[in-house]
mmCIF file of C-alpha atoms and ligand atoms in Angstrom:
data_model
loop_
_atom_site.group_PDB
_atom_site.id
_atom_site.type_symbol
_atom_site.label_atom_id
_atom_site.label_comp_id
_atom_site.label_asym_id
_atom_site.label_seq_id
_atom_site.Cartn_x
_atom_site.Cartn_y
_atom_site.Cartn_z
ATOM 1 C CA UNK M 1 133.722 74.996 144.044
ATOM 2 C CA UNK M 2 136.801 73.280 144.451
ATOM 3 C CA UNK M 3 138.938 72.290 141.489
ATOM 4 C CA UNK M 4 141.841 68.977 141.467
ATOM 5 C CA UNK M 5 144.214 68.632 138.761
ATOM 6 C CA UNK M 6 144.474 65.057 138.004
ATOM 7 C CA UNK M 7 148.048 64.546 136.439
ATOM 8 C CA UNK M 8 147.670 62.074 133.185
ATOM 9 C CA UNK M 9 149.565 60.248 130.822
ATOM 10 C CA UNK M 10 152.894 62.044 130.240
ATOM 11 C CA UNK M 11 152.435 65.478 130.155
ATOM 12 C CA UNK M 12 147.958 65.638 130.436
ATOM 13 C CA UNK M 13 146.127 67.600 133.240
ATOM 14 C CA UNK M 14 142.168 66.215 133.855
ATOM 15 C CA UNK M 15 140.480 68.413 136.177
ATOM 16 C CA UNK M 16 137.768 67.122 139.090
ATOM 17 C CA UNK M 17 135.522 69.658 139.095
ATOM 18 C CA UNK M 18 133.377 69.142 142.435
ATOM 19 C CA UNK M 19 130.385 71.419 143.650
ATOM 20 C CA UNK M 20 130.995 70.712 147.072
ATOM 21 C CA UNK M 21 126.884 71.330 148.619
ATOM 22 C CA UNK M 22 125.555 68.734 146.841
ATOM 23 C CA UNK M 23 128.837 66.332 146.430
ATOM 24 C CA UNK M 24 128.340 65.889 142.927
ATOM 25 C CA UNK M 25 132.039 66.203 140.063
ATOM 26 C CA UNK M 26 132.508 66.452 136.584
ATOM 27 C CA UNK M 27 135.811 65.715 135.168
ATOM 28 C CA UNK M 28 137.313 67.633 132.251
ATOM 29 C CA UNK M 29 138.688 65.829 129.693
ATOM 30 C CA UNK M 30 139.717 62.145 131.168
ATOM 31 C CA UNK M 31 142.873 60.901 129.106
ATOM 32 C CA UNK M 32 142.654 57.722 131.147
ATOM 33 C CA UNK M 33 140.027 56.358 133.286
ATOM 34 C CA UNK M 34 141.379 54.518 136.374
ATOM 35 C CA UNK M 35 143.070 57.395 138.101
ATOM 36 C CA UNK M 36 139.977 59.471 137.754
ATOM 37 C CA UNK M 37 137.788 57.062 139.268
ATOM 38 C CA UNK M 38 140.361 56.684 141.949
ATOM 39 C CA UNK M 39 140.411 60.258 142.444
ATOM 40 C CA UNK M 40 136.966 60.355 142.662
ATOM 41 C CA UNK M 41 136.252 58.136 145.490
ATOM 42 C CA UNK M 42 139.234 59.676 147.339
ATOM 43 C CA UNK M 43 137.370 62.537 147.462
ATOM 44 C CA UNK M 44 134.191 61.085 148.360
ATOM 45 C CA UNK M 45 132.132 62.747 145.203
ATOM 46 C CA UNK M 46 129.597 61.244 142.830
ATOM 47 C CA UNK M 47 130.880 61.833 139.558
ATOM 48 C CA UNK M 48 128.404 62.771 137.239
ATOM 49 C CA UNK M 49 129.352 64.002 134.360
ATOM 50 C CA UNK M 50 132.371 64.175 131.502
ATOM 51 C CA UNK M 51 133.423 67.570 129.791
ATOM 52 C CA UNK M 52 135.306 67.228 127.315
ATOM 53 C CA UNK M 53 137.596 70.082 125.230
ATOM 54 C CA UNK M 54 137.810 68.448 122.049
ATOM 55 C CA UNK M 55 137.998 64.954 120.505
ATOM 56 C CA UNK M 56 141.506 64.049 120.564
ATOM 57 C CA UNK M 57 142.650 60.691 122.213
ATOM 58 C CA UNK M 58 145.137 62.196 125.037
ATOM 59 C CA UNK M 59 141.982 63.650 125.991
ATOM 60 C CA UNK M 60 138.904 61.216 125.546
ATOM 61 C CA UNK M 61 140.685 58.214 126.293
ATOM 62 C CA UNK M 62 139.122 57.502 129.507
ATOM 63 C CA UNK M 63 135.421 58.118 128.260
ATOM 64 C CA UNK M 64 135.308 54.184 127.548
ATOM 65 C CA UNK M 65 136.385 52.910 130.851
ATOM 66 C CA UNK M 66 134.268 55.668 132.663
ATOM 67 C CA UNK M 67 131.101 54.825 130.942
ATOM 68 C CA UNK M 68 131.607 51.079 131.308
ATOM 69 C CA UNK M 69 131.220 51.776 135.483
ATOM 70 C CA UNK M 70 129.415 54.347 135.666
ATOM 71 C CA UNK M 71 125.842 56.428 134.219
ATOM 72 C CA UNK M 72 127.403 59.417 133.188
ATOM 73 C CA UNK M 73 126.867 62.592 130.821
ATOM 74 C CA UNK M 74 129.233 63.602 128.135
ATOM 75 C CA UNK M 75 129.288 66.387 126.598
ATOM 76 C CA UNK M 76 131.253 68.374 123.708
ATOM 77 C CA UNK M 77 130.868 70.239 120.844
ATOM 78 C CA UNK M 78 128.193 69.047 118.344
ATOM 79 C CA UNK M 79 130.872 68.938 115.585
ATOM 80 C CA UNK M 80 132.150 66.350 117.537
ATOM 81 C CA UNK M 81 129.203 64.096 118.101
ATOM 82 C CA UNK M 82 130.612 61.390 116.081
ATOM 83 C CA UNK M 83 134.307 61.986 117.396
ATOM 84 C CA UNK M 84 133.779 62.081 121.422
ATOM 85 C CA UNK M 85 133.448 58.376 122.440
ATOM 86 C CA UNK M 86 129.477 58.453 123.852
ATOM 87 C CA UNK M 87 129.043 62.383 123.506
ATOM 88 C CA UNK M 88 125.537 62.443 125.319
ATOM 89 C CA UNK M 89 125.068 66.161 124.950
ATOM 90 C CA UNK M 90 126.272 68.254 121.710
ATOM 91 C CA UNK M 91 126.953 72.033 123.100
ATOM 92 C CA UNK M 92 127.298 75.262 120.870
ATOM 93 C CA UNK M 93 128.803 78.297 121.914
ATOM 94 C CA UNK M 94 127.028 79.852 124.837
ATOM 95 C CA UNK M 95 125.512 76.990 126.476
ATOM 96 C CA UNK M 96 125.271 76.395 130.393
ATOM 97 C CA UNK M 97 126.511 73.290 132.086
ATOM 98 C CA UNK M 98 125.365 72.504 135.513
ATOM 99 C CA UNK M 99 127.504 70.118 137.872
ATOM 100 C CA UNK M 100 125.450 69.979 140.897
ATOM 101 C CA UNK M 101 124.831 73.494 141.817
ATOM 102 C CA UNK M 102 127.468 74.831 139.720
ATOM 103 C CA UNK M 103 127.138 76.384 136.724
ATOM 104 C CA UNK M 104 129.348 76.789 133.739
ATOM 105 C CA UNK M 105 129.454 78.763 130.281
ATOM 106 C CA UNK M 106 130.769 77.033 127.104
ATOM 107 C CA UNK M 107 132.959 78.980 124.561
ATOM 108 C CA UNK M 108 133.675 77.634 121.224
ATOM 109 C CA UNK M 109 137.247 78.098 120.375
ATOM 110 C CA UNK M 110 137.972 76.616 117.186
ATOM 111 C CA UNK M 111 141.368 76.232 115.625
ATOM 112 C CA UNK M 112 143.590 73.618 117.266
ATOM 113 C CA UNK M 113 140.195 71.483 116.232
ATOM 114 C CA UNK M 114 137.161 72.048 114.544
ATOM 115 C CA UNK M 115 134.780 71.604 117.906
ATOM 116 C CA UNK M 116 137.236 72.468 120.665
ATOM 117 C CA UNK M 117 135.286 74.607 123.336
ATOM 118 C CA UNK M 118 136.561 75.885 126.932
ATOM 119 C CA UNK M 119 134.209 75.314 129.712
ATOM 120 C CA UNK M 120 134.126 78.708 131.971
ATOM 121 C CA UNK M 121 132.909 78.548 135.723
ATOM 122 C CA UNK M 122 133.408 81.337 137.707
ATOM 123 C CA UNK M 123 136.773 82.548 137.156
ATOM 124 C CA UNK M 124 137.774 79.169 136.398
ATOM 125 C CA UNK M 125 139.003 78.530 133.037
ATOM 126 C CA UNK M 126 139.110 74.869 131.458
ATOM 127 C CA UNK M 127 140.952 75.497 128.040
ATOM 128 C CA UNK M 128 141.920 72.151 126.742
ATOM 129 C CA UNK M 129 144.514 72.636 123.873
ATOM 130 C CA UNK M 130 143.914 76.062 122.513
ATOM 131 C CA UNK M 131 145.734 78.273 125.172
ATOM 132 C CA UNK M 132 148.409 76.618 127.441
ATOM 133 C CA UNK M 133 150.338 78.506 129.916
ATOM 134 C CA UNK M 134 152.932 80.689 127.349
ATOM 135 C CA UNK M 135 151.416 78.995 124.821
ATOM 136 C CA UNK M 136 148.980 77.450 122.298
ATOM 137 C CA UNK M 137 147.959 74.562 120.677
ATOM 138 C CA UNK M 138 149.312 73.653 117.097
ATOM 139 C CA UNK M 139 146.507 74.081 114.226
ATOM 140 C CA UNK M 140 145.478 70.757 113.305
ATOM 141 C CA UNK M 141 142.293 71.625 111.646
ATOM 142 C CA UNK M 142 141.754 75.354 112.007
ATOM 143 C CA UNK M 143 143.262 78.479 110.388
ATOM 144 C CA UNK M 144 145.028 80.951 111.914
ATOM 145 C CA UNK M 145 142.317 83.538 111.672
ATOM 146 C CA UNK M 146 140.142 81.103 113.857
ATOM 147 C CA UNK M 147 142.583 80.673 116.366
ATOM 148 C CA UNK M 148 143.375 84.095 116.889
ATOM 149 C CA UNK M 149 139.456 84.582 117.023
ATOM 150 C CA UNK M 150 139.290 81.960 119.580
ATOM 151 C CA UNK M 151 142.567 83.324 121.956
ATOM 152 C CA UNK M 152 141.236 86.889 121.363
ATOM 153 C CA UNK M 153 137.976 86.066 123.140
ATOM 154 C CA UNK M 154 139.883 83.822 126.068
ATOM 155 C CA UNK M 155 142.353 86.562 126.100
ATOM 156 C CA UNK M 156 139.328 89.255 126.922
ATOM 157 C CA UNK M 157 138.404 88.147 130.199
ATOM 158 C CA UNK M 158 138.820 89.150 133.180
ATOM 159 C CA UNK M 159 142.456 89.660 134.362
ATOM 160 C CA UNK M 160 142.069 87.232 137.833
ATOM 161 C CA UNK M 161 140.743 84.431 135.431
ATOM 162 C CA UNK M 162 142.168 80.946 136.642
ATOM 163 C CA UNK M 163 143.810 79.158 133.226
ATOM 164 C CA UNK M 164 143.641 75.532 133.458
ATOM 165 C CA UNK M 165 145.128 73.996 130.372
ATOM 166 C CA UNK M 166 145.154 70.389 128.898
ATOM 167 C CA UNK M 167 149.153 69.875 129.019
ATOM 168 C CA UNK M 168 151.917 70.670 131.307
ATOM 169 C CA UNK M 169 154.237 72.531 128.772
ATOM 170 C CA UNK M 170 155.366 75.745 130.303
ATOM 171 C CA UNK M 171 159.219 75.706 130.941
ATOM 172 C CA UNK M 172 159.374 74.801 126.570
ATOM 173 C CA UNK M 173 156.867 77.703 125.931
ATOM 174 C CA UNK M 174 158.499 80.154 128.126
ATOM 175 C CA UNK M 175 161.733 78.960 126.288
ATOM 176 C CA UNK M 176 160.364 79.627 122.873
ATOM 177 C CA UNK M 177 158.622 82.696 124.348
ATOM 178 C CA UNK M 178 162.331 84.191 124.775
ATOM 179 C CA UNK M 179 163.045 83.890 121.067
ATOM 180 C CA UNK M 180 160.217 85.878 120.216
ATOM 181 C CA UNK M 181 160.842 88.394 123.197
ATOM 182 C CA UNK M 182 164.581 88.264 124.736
ATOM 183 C CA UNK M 183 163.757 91.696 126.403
ATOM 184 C CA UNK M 184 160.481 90.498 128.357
ATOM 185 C CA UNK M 185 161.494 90.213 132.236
ATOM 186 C CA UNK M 186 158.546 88.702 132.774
ATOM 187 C CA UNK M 187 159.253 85.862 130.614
ATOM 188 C CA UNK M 188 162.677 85.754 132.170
ATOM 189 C CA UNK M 189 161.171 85.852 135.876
ATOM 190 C CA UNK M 190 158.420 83.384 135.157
ATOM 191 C CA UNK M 191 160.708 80.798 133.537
ATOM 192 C CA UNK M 192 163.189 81.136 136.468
ATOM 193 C CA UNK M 193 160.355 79.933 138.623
ATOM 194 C CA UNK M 194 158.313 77.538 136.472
ATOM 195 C CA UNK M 195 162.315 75.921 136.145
ATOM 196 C CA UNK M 196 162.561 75.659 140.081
ATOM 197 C CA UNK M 197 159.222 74.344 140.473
ATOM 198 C CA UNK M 198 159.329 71.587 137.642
ATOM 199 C CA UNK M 199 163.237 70.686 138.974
ATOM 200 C CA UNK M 200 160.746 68.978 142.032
ATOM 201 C CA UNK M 201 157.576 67.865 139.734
ATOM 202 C CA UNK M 202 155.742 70.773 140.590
ATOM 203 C CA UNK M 203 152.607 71.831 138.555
ATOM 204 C CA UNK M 204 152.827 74.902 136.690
ATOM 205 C CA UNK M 205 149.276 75.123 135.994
ATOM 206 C CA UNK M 206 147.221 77.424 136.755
ATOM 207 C CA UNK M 207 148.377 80.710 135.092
ATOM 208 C CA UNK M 208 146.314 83.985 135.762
ATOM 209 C CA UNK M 209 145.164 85.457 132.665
ATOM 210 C CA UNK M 210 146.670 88.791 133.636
ATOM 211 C CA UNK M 211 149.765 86.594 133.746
ATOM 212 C CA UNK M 212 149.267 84.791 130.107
ATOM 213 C CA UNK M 213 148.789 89.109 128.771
ATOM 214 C CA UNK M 214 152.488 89.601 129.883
ATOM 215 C CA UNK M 215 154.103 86.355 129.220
ATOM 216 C CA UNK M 216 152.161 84.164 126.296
ATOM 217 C CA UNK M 217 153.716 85.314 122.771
ATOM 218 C CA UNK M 218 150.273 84.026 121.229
ATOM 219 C CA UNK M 219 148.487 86.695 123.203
ATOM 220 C CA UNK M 220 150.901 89.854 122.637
ATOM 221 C CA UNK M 221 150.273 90.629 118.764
ATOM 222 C CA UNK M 222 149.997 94.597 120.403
ATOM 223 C CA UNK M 223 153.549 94.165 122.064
ATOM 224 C CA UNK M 224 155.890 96.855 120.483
ATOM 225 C CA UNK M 225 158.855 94.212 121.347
ATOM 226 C CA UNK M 226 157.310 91.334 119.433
ATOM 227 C CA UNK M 227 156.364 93.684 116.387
ATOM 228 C CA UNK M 228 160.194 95.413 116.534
ATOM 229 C CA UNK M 229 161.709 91.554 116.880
ATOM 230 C CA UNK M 230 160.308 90.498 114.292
ATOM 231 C CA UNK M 231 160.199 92.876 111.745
ATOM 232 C CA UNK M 232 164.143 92.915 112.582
ATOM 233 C CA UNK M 233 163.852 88.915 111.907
ATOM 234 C CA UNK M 234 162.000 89.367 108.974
ATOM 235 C CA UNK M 235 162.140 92.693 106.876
ATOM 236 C CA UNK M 236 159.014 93.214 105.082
ATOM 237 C CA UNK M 237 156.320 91.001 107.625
ATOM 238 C CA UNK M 238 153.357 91.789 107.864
ATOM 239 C CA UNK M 239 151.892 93.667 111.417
ATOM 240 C CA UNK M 240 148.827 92.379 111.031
ATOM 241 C CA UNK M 241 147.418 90.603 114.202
ATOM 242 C CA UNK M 242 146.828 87.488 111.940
ATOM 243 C CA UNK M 243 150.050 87.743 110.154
ATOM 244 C CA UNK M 244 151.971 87.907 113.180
ATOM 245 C CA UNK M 245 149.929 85.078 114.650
ATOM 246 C CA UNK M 246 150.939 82.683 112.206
ATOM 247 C CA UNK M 247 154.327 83.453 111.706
ATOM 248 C CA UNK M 248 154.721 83.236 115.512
ATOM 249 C CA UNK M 249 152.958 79.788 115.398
ATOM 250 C CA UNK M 250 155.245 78.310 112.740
ATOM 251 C CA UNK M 251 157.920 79.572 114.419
ATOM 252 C CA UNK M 252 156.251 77.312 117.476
ATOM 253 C CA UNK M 253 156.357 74.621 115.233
ATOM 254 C CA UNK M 254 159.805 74.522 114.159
ATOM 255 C CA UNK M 255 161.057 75.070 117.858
HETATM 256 ZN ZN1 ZN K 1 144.651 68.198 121.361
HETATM 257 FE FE1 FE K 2 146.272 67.328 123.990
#
């Protein structure tokens, strides 16, 4: 299998995903179309197939001018039927996806949208909008319960997991990651690197999971610093996961 980031927009990642026996790609959420078709006969593939995160524009905005050239499948969440321009096939949680001879699992992840899911194959992770390197996406139409929900279950696998979000925002994550946790080294180490590699346009994406446990503040409700922080911040928090989930997220959103 053999994965290339397509860089989109301002700030977007699409992803060619290519099963290399039988020459056929899928490409994870196309913000635009023309640089995925271009990518796509640079590598020689027959794309067959759209796979798309969630509904929002910066991420389905190439469906239209894909579909116009080519006979293609699209799928998302069934929520989204009506959302995802020319949704062909409505997943749910569990379903396989098959790109030539590959297969993939579909997670539904709700929170940052009602229908967002991640597309898993292998130890390949296609996340979309709900965890991004250090991060996670705002809550646009989900609570904070679901999120957490949804980052707890991406956060479970395994440790070697590739994470291959929709947006390249990890320096300003790893910034924001300092106010929750000025003590983390890791944080400190990863954003001296992510720094040098973004000072030459460098991608930052992918993360390891086992990387995301040590660094993401969205993933370390269990970290004795982030608990100590912020009840220092804020005498009388709450330490529930939840609780500290959302108080870290506004804090995200005020950043
Ligand atoms: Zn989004
Ligand atoms: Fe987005």
């Amino acid at each position: 299998m053999k994965v290339i980031q397509i860089p989109l927009l301002r700030d977007n990642y699409g992803y060619l995903l290519v099963c290399e026996r039988s020459g056929e790609a899928a490409v994870v959420d196309p913000s635009e179309g023309e640089p995925v078709l271009r990518q796509a006969e640079k590598e020689k593939v027959k794309l067959k197939a759209i796979l798309n995160t969630h509904h929002h524009r910066d991420h389905t905005g190439g469906n239209a001018f894909l579909l116009e050239r080519l006979s293609l499948k699209v799928y998302g969440h069934s929520i989204d039927k009506d959302r995802i321009p020319g949704l062909t096939h409505p997943l749910e949680d569990g379903d396989e996806v098959e790109v030539g001879e590959l297969k993939g699992r579909v997670l539904f992840i709700p929170g940052h949208t009602r229908g967002h899911v991640a597309y898993l194959f292998e130890n390949k992770l296609f996340c979309g909008d709900t965890l991004f390197v250090a991060g996670c996406g705002r809550l646009f139409e989900g609570t904070a319960g679901q999120m957490l929900d949804s980052l707890s279950r991406l956060k479970a696998l395994p440790g070697d997991t590739l994470v291959y979000c929709g947006h390249e925002y990890t320096e300003k994550n790893l910034q924001f990651a300092l106010t929750v946790e000025p003590t983390n080294k890791k944080v400190v180490e990863k954003l001296t690197k992510v720094r040098a590699l973004r000072a030459n346009g460098t991608s930052t994406v992918p993360s390891t999971m086992a990387e995301e446990w040590e660094t993401n503040p969205f993933l370390r409700w269990d970290s004795r610093d982030v608990r100590d922080n912020l009840t220092k911040n804020y005498p009388g928090i709450s330490l529930e996961p939840v609780s500290i989930f959302a108080h870290v997220r506004k804090l995200k959103d005020q950043f």
